[in-house]
Short mmCIF file of C-alpha atoms and ligand atoms in Angstrom, two decimals:
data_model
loop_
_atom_site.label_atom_id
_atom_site.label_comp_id
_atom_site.label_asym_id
_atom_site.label_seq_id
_atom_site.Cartn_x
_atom_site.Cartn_y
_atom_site.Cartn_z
CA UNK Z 1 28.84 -28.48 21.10
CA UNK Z 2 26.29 -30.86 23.50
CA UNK Z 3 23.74 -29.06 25.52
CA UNK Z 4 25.51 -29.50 28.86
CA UNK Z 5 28.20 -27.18 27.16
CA UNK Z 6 25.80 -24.52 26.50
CA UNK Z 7 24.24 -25.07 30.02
CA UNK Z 8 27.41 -24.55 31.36
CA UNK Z 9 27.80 -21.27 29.53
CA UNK Z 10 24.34 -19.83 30.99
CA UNK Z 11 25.12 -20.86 34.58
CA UNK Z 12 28.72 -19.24 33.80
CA UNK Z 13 26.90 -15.77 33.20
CA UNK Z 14 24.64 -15.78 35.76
CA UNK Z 15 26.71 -16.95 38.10
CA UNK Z 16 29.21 -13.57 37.24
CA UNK Z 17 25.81 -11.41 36.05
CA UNK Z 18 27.17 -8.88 39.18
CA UNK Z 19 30.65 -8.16 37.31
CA UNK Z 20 28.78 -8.29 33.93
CA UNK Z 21 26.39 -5.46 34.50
CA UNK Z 22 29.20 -3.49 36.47
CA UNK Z 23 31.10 -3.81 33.37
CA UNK Z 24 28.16 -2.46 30.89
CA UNK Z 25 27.22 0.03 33.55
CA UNK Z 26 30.52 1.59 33.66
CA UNK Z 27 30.63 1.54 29.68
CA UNK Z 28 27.05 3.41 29.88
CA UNK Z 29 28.29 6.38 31.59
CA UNK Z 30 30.16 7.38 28.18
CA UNK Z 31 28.00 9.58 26.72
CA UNK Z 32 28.50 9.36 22.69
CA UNK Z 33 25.66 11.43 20.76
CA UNK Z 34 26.98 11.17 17.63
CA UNK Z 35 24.19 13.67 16.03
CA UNK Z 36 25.93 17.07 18.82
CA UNK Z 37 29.24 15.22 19.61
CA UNK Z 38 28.35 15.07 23.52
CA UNK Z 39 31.14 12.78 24.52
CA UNK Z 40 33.46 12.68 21.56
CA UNK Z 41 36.60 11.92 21.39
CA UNK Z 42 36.14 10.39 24.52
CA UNK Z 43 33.48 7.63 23.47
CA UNK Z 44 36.11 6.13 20.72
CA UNK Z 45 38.75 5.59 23.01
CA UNK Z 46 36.26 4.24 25.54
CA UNK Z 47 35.26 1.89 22.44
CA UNK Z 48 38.15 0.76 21.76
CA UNK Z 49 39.56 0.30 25.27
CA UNK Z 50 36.53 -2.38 25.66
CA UNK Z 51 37.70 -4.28 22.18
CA UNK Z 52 40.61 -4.38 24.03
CA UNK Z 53 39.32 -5.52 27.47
CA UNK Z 54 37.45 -8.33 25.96
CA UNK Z 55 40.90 -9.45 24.15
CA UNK Z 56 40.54 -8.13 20.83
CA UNK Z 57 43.50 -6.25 19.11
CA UNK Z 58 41.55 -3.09 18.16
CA UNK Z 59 42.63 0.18 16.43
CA UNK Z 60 40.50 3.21 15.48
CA UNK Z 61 39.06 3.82 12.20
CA UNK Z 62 38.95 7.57 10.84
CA UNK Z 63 35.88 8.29 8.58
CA UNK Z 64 35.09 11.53 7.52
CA UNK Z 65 32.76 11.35 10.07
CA UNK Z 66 32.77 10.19 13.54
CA UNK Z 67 35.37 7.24 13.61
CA UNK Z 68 34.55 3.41 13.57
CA UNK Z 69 36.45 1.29 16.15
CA UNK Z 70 37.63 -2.36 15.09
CA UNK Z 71 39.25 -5.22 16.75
CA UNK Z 72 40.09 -8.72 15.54
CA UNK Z 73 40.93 -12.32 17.94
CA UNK Z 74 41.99 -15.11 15.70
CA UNK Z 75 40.44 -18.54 16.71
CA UNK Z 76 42.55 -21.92 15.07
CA UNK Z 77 44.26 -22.08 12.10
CA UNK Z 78 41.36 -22.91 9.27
CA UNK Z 79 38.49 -21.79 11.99
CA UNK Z 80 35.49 -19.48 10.46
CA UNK Z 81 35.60 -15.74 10.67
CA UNK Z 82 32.84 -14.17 12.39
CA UNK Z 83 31.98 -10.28 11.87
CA UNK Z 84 30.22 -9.28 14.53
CA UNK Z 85 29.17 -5.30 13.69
CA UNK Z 86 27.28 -2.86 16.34
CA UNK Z 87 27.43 1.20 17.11
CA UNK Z 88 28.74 2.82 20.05
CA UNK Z 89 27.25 6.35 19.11
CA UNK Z 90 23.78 6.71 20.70
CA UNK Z 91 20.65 9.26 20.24
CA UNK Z 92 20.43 12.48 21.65
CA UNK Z 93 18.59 12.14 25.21
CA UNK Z 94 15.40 14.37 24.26
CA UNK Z 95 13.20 16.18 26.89
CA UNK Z 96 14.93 15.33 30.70
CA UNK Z 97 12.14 15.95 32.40
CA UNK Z 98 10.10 12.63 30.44
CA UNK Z 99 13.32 11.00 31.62
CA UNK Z 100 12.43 8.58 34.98
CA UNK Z 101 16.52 8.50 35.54
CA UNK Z 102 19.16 10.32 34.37
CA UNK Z 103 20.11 9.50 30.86
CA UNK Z 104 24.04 8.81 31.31
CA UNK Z 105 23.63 7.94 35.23
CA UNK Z 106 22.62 4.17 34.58
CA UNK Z 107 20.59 2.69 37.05
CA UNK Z 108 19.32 -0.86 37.53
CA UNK Z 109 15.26 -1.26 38.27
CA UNK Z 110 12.56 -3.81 37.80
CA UNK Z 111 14.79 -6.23 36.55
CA UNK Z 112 15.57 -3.59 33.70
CA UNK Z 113 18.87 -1.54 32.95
CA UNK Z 114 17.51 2.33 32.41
CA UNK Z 115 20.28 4.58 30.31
CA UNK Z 116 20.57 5.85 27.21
CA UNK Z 117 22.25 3.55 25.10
CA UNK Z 118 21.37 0.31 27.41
CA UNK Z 119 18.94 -1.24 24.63
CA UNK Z 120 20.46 1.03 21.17
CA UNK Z 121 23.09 -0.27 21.42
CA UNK Z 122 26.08 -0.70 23.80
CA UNK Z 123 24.24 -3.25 25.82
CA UNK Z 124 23.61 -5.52 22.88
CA UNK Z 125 27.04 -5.24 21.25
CA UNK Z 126 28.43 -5.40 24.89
CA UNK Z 127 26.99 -8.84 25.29
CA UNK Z 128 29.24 -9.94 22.66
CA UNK Z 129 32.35 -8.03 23.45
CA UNK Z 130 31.62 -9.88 26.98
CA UNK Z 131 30.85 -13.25 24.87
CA UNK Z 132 34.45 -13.33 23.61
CA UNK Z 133 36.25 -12.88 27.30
CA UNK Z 134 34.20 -15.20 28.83
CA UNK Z 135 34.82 -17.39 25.53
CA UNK Z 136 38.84 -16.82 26.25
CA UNK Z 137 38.75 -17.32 30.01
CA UNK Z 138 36.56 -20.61 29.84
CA UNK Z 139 38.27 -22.30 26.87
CA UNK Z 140 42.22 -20.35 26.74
CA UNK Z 141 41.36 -19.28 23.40
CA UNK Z 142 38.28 -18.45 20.48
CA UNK Z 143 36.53 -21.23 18.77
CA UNK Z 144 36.44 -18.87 15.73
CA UNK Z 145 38.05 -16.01 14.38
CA UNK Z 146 36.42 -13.03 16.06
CA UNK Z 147 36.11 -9.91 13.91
CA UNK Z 148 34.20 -6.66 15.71
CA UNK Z 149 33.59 -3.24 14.11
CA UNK Z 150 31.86 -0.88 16.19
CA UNK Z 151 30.06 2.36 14.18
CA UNK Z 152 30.41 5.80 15.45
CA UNK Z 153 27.72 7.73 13.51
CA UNK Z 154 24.59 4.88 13.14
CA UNK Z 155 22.46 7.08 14.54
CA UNK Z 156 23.23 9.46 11.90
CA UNK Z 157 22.82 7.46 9.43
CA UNK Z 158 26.23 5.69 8.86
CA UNK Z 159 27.02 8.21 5.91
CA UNK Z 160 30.82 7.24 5.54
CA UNK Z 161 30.14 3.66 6.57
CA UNK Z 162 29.97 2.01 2.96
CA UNK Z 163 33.60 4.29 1.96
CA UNK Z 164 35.10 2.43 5.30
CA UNK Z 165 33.52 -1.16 4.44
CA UNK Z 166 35.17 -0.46 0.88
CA UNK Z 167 38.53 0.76 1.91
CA UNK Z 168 38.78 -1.85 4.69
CA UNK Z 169 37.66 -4.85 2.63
CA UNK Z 170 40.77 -6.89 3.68
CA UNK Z 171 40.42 -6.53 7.31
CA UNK Z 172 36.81 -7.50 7.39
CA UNK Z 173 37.26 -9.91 5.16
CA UNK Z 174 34.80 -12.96 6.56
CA UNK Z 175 32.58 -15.90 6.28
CA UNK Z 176 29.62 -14.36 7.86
CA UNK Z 177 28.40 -10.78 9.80
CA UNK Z 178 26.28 -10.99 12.40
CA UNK Z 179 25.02 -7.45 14.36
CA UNK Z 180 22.56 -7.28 17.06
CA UNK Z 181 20.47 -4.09 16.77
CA UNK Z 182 16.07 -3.52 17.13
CA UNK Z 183 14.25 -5.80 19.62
CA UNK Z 184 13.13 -9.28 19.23
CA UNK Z 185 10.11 -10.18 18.07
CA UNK Z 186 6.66 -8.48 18.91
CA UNK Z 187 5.37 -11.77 20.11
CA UNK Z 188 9.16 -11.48 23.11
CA UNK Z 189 10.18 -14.53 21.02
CA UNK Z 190 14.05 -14.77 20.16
CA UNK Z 191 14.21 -14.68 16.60
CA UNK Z 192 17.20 -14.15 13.84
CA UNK Z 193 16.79 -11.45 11.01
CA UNK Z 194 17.68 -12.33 7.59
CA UNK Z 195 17.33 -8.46 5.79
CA UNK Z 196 15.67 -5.39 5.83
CA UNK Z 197 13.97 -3.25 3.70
CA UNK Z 198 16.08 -0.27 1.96
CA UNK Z 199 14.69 3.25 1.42
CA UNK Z 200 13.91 6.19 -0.97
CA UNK Z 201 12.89 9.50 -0.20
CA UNK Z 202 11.62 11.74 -2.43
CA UNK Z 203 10.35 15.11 -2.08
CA UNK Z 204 7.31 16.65 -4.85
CA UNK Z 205 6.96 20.23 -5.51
CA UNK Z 206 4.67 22.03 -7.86
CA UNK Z 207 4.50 25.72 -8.44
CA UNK Z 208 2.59 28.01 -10.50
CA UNK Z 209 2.16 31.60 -9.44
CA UNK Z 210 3.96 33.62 -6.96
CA UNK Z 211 1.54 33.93 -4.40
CA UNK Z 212 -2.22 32.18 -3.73
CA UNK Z 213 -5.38 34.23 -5.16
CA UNK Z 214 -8.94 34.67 -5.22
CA UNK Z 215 -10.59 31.16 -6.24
CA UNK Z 216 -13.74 33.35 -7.60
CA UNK Z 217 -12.09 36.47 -9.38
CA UNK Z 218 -9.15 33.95 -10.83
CA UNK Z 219 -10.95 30.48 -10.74
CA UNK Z 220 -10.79 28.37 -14.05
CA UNK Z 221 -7.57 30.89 -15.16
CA UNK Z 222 -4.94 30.57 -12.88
CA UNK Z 223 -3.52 27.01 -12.83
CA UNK Z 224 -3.98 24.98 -9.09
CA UNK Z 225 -0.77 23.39 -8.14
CA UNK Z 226 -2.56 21.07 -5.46
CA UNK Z 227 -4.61 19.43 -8.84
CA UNK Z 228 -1.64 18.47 -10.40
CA UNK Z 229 -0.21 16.86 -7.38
CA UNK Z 230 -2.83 14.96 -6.32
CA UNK Z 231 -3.24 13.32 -9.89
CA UNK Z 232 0.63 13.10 -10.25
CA UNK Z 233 0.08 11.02 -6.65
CA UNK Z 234 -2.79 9.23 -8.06
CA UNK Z 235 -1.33 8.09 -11.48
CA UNK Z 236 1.73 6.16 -9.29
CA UNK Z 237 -0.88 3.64 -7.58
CA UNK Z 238 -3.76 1.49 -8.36
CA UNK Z 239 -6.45 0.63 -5.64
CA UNK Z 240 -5.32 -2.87 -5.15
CA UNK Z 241 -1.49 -1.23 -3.92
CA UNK Z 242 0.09 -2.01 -6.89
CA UNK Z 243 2.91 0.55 -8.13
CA UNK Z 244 1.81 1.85 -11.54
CA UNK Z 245 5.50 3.38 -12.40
CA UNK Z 246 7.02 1.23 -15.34
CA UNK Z 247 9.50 -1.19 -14.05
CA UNK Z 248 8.88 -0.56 -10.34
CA UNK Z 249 8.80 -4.36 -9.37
CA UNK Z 250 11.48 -5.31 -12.66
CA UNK Z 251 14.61 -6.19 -9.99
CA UNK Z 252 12.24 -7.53 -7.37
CA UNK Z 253 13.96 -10.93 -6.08
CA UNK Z 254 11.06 -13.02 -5.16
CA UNK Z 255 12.03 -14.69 -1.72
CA UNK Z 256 12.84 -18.48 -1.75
CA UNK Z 257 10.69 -21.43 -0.69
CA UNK Z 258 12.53 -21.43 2.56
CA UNK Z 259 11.52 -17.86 2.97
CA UNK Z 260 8.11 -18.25 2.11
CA UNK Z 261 8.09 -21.39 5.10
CA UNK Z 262 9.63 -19.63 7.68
CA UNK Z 263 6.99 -16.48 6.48
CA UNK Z 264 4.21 -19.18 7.49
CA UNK Z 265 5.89 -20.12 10.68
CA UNK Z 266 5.78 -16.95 12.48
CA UNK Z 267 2.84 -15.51 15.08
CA UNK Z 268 0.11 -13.41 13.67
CA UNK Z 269 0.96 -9.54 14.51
CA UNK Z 270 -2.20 -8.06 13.63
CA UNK Z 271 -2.77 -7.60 17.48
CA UNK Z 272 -0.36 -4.34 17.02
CA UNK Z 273 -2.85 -2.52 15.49
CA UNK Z 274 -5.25 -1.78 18.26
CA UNK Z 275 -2.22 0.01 19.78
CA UNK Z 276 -3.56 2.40 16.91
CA UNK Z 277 -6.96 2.14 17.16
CA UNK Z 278 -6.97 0.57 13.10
CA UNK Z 279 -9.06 -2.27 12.51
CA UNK Z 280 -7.64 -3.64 10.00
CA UNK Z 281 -4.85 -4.23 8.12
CA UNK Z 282 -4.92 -1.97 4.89
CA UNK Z 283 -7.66 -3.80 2.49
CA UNK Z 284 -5.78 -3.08 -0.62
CA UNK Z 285 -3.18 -6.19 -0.43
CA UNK Z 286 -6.23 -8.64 0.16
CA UNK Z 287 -4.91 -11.35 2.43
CA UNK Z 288 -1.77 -10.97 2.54
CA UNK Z 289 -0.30 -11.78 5.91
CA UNK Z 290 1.38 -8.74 8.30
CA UNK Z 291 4.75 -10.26 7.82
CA UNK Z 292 4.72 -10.67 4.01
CA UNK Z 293 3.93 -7.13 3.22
CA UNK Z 294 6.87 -6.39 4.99
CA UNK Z 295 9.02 -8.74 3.93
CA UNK Z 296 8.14 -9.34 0.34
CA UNK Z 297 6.71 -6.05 -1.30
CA UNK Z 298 7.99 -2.90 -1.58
CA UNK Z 299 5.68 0.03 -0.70
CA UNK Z 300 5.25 3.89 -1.92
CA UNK Z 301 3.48 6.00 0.84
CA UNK Z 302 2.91 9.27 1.03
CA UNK Z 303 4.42 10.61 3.80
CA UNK Z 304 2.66 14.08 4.05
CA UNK Z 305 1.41 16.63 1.60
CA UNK Z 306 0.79 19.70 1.75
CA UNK Z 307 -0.86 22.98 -0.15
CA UNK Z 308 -2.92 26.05 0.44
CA UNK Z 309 -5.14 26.47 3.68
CA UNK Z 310 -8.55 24.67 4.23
CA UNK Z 311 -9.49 28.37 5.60
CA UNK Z 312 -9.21 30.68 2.87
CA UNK Z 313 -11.11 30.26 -0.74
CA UNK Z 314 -8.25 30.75 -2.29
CA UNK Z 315 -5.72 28.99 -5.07
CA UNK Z 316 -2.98 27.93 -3.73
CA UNK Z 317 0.44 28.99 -5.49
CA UNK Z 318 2.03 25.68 -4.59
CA UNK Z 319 1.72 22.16 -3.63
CA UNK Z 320 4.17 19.67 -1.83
CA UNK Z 321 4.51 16.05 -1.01
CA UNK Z 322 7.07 13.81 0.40
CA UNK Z 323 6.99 10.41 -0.18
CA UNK Z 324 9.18 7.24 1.03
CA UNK Z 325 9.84 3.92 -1.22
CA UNK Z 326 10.34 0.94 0.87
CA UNK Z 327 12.34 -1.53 -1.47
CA UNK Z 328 12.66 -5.31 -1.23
CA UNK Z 329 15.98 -7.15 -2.50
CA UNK Z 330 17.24 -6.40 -5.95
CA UNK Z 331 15.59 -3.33 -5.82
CA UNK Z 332 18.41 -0.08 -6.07
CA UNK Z 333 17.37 2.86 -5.11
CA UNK Z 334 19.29 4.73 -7.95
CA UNK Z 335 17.37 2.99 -10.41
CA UNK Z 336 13.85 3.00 -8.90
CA UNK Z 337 14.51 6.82 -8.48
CA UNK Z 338 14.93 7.41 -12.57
CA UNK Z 339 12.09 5.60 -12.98
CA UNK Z 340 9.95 7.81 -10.74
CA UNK Z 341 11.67 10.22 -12.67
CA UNK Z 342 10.35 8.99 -15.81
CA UNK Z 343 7.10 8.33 -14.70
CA UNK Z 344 6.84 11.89 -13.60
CA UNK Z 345 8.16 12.88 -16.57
CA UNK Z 346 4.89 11.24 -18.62
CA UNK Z 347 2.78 12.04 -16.15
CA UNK Z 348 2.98 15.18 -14.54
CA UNK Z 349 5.68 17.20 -15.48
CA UNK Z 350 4.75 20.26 -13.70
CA UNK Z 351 6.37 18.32 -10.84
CA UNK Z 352 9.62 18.82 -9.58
CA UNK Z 353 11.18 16.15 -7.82
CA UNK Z 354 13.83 16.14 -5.30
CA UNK Z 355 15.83 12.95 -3.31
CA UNK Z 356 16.28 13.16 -0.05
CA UNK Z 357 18.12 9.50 1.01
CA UNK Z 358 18.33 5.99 -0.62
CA UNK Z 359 19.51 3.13 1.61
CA UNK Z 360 19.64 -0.41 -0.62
CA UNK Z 361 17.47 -2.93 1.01
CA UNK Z 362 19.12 -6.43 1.75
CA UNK Z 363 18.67 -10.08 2.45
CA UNK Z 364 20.31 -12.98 3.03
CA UNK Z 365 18.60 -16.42 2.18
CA UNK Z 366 17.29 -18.43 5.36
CA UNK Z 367 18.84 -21.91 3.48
CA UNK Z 368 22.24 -20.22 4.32
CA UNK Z 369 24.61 -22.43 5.69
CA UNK Z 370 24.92 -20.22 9.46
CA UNK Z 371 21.04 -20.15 10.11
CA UNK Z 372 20.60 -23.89 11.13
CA UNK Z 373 23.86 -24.02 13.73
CA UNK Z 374 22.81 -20.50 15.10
CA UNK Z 375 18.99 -21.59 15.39
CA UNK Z 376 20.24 -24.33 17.40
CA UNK Z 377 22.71 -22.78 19.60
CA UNK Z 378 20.04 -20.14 20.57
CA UNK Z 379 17.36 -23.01 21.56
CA UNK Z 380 20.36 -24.87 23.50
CA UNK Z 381 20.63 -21.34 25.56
CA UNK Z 382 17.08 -20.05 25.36
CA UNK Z 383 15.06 -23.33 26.08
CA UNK Z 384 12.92 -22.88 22.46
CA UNK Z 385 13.77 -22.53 18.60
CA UNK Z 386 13.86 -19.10 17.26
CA UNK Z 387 11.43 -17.79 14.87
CA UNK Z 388 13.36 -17.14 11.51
CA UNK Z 389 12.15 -13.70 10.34
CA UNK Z 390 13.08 -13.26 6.05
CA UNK Z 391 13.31 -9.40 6.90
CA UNK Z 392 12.29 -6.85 8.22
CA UNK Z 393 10.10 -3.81 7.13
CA UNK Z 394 12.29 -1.32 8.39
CA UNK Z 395 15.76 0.01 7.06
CA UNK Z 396 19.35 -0.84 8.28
CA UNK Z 397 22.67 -0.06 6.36
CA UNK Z 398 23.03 -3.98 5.63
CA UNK Z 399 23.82 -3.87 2.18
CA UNK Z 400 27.29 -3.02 3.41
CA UNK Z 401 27.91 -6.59 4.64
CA UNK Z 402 25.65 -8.43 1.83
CA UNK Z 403 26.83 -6.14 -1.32
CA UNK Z 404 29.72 -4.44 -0.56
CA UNK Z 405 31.47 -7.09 1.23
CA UNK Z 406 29.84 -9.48 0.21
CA UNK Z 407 28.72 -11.77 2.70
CA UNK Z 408 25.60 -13.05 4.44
CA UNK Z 409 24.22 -10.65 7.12
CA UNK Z 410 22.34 -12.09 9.86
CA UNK Z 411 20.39 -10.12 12.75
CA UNK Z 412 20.16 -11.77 16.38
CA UNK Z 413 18.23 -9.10 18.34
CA UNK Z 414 19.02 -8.55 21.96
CA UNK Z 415 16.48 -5.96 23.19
CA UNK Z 416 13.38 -6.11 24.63
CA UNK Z 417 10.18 -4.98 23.14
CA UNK Z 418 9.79 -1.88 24.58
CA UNK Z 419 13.29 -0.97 25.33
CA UNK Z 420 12.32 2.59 24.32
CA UNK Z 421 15.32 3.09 21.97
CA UNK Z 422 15.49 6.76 21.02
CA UNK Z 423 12.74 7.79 23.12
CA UNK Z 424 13.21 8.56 26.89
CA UNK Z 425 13.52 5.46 29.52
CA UNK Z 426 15.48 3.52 27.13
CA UNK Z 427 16.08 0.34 28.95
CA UNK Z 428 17.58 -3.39 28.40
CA UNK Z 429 15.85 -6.10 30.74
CA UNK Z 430 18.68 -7.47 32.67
CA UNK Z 431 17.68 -10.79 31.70
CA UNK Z 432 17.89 -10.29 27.99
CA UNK Z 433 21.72 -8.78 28.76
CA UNK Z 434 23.07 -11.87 30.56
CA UNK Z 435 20.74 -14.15 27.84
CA UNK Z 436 22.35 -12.51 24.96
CA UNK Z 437 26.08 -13.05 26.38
CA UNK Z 438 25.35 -16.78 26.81
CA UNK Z 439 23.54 -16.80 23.54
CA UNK Z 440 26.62 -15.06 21.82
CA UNK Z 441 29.09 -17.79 23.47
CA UNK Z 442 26.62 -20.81 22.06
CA UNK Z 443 26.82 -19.13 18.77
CA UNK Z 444 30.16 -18.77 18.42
CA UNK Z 445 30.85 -22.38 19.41
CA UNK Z 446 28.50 -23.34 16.86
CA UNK Z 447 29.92 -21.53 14.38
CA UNK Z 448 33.08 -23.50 14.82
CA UNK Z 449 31.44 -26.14 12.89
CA UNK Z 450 31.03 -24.14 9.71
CA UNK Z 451 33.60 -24.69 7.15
CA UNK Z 452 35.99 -21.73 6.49
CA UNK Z 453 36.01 -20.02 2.55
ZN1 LIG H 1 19.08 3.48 17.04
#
């Protein structure tokens, strides 16, 4: 694919951008909160109708859940398959009245598409849908095999999304999965995402007598709950950040030399913490940059505790905690989680502990064969490289694509910055829209090139 192609595919959307953003307009008035329901059944049907508007043969998937939609497009005989995965369900809307516009009555100001759902994320899975017709139209026919599975439930979590992936291993069956979910980078640079983090929460609970009493008349006798947490707390990290539970870091898959150069490559983000009024970054990784403590290390934070009342001399019966384990590839959360448990267990076992989730964290090499043509099908569209980000610090259900499946995962982000996902005036800059359509056709083409399993 020359440049002039991909020029030609930019001054195809923009010269149709009125029909385009009619089309994701129209798709916006669905309402599909998958956390109440507002708009279900509806929104599947609606899903699947635009598979098959963009000239996919799509069918519903039943979860236990709220169902996925999927649709397939075969490209030539021996052509790559690409997955392309993305979630039709959206947040609930929140307060109204904080609300400029009316959530599900989409409305196009400042250059900016305001609805729920515009950034988060019909209008970034729309710009491929839209991708693949204009891709038909312009050509008679896909450069690739086009594979698109659209989740009902993300916001929830994607609880039944791992059975599906399973069960439907066949029909997903490809050479690479790309989904475009988040914003781009802080910096407003394009950028492709190559993992995320995984999770663990766990809750802490110590209890000793059945109510809180006098700290004078039963001081030094009855047992303090909020002593043993603290120390329990304490005996997990050292001052310098490092985990202190046995094995913590054991499955911790160091990233790769290309990693470590694209790590270098990317724009300081310390600036983001003024936004907070912190100074500085937290003193106990020494100079490690912003990006490598999210991308290489896992964390353990205390999310909150909690015990007693800073008003009354008394001893408090019991003592709680929740913390959250941010793990890096290799890392599974079952097994991080029994050794907490042991540690604990050594340590403090007055405290109970309880899990709340585990999401697997997951990444996919930057020396993967995909990253080079996609890099340079986004600078043929967007005028400049993008910055190759090893992964995020934040938590996706990727290890569905990577583990289960099987296959390298890579993130494209759509959104702007402050697209406000989840909070009121979510909004997708038109610009970014009709960018991420042409961006979609380059990368597609380029993918052409890549040689099927
Ligand atoms: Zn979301």
């Amino acid at each position: 694919m020359d440049v002039t192609e991909t020029a030609g595919m930019r001054d195809t959307v923009y010269g149709r951008q009125g029909e385009l953003l009619d089309l994701l307009i129209d798709y916006l008035r669905q309402p599909s909160v998958s956390a109440t329901g507002e708009g279900f059944p509806a929104a599947t049907q609606r899903a699947m109708r635009e598979l098959e508007l963009a000239g996919l043969r799509a069918e519903v998937w039943e979860t236990a859940g709220r169902p996925c939609v999927f649709g397939r497009a075969d490209g030539p005989p021996g052509a790559p398959t690409v997955l392309i995965y993305g979630h039709y369900d959206v947040q609930p809307v929140g307060p109204s009245d904080l609300w400029r516009t009316t959530p599900f009555e989409p409305v196009i100001d400042a250059g900016r598409i305001w609805a729920r759902g515009s950034g988060d994320n019909k209008g970034q899975h729309y710009a491929h849908l839209q991708a693949v017709r204009l891709l038909r139209e312009a050509r008679g026919g896909l450069p690739v095999t086009v594979k698109i599975i659209l989740d009902g439930e993300e916001e929830v979590g994607s609880p039944n999304l791992e059975e599906l992936v399973s069960r439907q291993r066949d029909a997903l069956a490809a050479d690479v999965v790309i989904y475009s979910d988040g914003p781009v980078d802080n910096s407003g640079q394009w950028c492709v995402k190559h993992g995320v983090r995984g999770v663990l929460g766990i809750g802490l609970h110590v209890r000793y007598a059945d109510r809180a009493v006098h700290s004078g008349n039963f001081g030094n006798v009855v047992p303090n709950p909020a002593w043993t947490l603290v120390r329990a707390l304490a005996s997990m990290r050292d001052d310098d950040g490092k985990v202190l539970i046995d094995g913590f870091y054991d499955d911790v898959v160091p990233l790769g030399e290309a990693d470590r150069e694209a790590l270098r490559g990317l724009p300081p983000d310390d600036s983001t913490l003024a936004d907070f009024g912190v100074a500085e970054m937290d003193p106990a990784y020494g100079d490690l940059s912003f990006q490598e403590r999210l991308a290489a290390l896992p964390t353990l934070t205390i999310n909150g505790l909690h015990s007693g009342d800073p008003q009354r001399t008394i001893i408090p019966h019991e003592a709680r905690a929740r913390i959250d384990i941010r793990l890096v590839d290799g890392q599974r959360p079952e097994a991080v989680l029994e050794r907490v448990r042991a540690h604990l267990a050594r340590h403090a076992p007055d405290v109970v502990m309880t899990q709340e989730m585990g999401v697997p964290p997951a990444r996919t090499p930057i020396d993967n064969p995909f990253t080079p043509r996609i890099a340079r099908a986004m600078a043929a569209v967007t005028g400049q490289p993008p910055l190759l980000v090893p992964a995020m610090g934040g938590t996706l259900p990727v290890y569905v694509w990577n583990q289960v499946l099987g296959v390298p995962a890579l993130g494209i982000p759509f959104a702007n910055v402050d697209e406000n996902n989840h909070g009121p005036n979510e909004n997708l800059e038109v610009s970014r829209y009709l960018d991420g359509i042409a961006i979609s056709m380059a990368v597609l083409s380029e993918l052409a090139g890549t040689v099927a399993r």
